[in-house]
PDB file of C-alpha atoms in Angstrom:
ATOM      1  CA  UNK H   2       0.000   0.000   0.000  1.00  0.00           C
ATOM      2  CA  UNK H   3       1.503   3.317  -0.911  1.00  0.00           C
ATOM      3  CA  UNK H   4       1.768   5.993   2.020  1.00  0.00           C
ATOM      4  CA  UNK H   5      -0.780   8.266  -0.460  1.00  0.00           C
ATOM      5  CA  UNK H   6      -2.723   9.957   2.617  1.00  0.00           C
ATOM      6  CA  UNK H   7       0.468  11.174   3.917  1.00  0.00           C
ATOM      7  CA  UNK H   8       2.150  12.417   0.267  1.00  0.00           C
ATOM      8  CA  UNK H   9      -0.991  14.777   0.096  1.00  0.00           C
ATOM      9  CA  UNK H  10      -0.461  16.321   3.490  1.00  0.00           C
ATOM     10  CA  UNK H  11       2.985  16.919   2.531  1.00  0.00           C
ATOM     11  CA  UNK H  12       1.687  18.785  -0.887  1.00  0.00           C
ATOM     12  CA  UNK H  13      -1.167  20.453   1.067  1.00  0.00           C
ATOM     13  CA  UNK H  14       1.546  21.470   3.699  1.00  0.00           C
ATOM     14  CA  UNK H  15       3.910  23.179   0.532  1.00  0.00           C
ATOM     15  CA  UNK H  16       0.456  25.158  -0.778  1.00  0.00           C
ATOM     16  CA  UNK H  17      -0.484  26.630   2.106  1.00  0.00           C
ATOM     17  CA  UNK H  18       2.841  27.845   3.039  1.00  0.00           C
ATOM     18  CA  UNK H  19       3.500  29.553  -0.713  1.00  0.00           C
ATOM     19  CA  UNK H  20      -0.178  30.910  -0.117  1.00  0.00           C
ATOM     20  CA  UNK H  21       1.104  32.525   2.894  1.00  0.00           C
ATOM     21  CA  UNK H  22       4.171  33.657   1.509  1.00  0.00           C
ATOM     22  CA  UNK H  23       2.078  35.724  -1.402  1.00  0.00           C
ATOM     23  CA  UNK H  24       0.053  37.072   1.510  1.00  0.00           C
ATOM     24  CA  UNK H  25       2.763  38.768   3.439  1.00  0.00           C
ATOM     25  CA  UNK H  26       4.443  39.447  -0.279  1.00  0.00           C
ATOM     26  CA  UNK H  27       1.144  41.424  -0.815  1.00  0.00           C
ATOM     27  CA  UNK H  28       0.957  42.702   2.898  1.00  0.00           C
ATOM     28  CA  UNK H  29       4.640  44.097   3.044  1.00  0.00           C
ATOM     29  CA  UNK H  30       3.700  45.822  -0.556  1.00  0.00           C
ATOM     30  CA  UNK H  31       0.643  48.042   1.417  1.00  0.00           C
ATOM     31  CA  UNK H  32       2.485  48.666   3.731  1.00  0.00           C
ATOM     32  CA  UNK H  33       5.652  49.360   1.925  1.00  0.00           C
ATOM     33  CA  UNK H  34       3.254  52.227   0.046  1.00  0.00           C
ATOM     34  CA  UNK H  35       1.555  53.498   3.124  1.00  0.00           C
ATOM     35  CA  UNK H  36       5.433  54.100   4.828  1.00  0.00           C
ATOM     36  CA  UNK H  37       6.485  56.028   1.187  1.00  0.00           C
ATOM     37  CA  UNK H  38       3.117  57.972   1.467  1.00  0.00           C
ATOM     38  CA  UNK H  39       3.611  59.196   5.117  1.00  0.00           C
ATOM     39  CA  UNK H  40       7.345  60.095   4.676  1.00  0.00           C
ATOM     40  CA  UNK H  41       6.484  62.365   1.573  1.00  0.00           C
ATOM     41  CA  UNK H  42       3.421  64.214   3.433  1.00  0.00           C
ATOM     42  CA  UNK H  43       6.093  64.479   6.279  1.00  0.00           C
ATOM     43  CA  UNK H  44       8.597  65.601   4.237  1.00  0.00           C
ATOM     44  CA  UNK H  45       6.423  68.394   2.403  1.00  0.00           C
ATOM     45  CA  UNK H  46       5.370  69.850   5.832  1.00  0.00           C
ATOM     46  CA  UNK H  47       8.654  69.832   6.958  1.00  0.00           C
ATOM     47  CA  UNK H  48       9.836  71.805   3.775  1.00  0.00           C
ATOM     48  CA  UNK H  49       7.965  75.121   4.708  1.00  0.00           C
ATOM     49  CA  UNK H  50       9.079  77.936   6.280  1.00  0.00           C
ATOM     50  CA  UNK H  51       7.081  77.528   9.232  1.00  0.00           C
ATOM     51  CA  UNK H  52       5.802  73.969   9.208  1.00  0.00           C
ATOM     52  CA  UNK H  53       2.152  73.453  10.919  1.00  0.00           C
ATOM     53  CA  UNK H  54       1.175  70.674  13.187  1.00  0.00           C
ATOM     54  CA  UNK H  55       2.555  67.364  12.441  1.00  0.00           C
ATOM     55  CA  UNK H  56      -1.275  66.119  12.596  1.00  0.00           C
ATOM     56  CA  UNK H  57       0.627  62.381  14.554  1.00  0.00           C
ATOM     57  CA  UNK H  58       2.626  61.750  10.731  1.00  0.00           C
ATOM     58  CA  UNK H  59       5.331  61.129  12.735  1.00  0.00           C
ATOM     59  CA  UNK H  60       3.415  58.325  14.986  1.00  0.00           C
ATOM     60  CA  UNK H  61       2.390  57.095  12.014  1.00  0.00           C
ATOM     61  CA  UNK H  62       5.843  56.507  10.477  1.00  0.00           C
ATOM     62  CA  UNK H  63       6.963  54.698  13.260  1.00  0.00           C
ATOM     63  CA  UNK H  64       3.823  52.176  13.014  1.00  0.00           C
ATOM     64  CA  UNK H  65       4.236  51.875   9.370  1.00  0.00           C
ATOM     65  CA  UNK H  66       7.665  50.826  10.336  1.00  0.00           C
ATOM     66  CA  UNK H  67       7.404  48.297  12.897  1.00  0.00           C
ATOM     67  CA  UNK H  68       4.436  46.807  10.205  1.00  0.00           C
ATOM     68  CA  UNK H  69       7.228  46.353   8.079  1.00  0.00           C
ATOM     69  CA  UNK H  70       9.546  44.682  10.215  1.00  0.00           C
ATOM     70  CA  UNK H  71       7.080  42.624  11.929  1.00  0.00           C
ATOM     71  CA  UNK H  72       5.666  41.590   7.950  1.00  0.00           C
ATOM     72  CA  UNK H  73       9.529  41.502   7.271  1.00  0.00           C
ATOM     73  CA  UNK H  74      10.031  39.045  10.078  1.00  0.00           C
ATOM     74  CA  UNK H  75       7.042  36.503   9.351  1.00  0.00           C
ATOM     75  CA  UNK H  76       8.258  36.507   5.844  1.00  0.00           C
ATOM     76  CA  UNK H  77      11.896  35.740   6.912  1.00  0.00           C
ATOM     77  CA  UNK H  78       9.941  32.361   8.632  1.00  0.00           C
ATOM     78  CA  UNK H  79       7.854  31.470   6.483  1.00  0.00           C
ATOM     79  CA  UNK H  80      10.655  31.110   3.668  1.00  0.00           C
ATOM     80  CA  UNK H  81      12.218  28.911   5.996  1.00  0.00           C
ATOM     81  CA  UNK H  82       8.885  27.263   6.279  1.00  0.00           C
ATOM     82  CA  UNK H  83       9.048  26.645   2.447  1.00  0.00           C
ATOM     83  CA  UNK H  84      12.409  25.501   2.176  1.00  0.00           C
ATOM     84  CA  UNK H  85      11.485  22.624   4.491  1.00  0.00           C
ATOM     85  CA  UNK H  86       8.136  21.807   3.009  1.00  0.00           C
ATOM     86  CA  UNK H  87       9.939  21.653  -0.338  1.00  0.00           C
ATOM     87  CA  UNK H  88      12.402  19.323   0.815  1.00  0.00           C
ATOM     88  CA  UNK H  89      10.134  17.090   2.680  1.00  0.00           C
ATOM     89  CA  UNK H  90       7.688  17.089  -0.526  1.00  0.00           C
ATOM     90  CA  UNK H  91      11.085  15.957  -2.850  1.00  0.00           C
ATOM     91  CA  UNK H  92      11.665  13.365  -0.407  1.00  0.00           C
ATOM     92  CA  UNK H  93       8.077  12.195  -0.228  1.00  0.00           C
ATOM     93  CA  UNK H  94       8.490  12.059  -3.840  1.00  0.00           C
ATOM     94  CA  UNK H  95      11.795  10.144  -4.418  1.00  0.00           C
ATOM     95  CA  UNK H  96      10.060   7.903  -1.776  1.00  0.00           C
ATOM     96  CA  UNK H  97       7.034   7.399  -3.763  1.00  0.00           C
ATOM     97  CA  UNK H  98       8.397   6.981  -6.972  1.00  0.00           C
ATOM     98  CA  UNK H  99      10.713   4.174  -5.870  1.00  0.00           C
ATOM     99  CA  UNK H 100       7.521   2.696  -4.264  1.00  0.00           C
ATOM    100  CA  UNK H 101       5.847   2.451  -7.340  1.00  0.00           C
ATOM    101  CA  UNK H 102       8.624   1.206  -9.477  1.00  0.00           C
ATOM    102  CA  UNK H 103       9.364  -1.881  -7.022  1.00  0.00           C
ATOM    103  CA  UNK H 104       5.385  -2.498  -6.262  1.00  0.00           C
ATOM    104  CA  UNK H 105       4.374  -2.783 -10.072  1.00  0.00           C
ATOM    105  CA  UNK H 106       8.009  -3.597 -11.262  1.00  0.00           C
ATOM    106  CA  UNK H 107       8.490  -0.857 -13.500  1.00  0.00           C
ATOM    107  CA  UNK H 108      11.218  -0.748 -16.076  1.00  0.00           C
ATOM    108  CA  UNK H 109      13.403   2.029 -16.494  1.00  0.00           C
ATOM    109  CA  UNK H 110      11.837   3.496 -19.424  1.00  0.00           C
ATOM    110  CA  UNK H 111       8.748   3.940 -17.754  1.00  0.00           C
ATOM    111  CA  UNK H 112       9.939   4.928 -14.364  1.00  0.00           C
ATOM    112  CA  UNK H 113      11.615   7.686 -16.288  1.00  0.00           C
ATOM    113  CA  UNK H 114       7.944   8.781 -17.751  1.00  0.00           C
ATOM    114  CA  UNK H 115       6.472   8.421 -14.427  1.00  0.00           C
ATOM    115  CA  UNK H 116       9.374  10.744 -12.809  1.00  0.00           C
ATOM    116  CA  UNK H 117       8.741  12.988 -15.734  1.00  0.00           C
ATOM    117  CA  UNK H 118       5.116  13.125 -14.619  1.00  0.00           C
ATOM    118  CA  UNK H 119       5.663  13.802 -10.953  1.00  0.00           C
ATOM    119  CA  UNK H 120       8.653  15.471 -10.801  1.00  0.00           C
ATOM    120  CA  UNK H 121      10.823  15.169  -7.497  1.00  0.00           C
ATOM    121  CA  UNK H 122      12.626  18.770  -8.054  1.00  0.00           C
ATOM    122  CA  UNK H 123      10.948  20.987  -6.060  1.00  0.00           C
ATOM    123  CA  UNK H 124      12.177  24.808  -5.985  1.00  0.00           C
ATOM    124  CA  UNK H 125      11.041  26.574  -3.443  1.00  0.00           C
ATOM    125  CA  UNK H 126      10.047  29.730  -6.167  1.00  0.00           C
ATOM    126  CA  UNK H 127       6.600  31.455  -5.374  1.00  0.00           C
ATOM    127  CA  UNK H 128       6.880  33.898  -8.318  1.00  0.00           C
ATOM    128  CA  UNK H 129       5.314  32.507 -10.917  1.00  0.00           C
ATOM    129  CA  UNK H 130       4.671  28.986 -11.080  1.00  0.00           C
ATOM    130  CA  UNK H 131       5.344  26.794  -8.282  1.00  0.00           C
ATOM    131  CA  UNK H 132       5.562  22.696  -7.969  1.00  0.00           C
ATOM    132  CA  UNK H 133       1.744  22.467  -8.226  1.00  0.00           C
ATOM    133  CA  UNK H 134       1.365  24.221 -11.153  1.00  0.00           C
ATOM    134  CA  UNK H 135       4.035  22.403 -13.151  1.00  0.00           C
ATOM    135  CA  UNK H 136       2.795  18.954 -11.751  1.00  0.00           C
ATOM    136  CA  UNK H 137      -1.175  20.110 -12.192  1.00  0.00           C
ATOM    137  CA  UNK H 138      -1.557  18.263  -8.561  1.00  0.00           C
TER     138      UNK H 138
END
């Protein structure tokens, strides 16, 4: 019996940490704009002659910027999350496709197509196209 229940945890395990990762990636981007938006308002009062009321800008700065390092910071550990979910999901893989070339005694011909099927390289990329989207699993 092939270990099939636990190969789809693994795979469900590397989704939902690339999910997260384009989360924060989207996340650190708001916040990224809101911290350019408050420094230029700042900077514009503090251009005048005789500058008003700071109207908290400058509290908001420093929030914008602990947003960022805290977003910065979960980021930092969820790549680390990925990097381990891709390696246990290439291991799972190896593991499975050995399993299925000793159970139904594949040759090596078609243990090659079946490795070209489910590939066992798995980048840890989020950009554009990850593992699940080359394999279509």
């Amino acid at each position: 019996m092939l270990p099939l229940k636990d190969f789809f945890r693994l795979i469900d395990e590397h989704f939902g940490v690339r999910i997260q990762i384009m989360t924060l990636e989207h996340a650190l981007e708001s916040a990224a704009t809101q911290f350019r938006i408050v420094q230029k308002r700042l900077l514009s009062k503090y251009k005048h002659k005789s500058p008003s009321d700071l109207l908290n800008l400058d509290l908001l700065l420093k929030e914008s910027f602990m947003r960022i390092n805290t977003l910065a910071e979960k980021m930092e550990k969820c790549k680390t999350q990925l990097t381990v979910a891709c390696a246990k999901l290439s291991c799972a893989i190896h593991l499975l496709l050995l399993l299925l070339r000793f159970k139904f005694g594949l040759d090596s011909k078609n243990a090659f197509l079946t490795e070209a099927f489910l590939s066992p390289d798995v980048a840890d990329d989020t950009e554009s196209q990850g593992w699940e989207e080359r394999t279509k699993a």
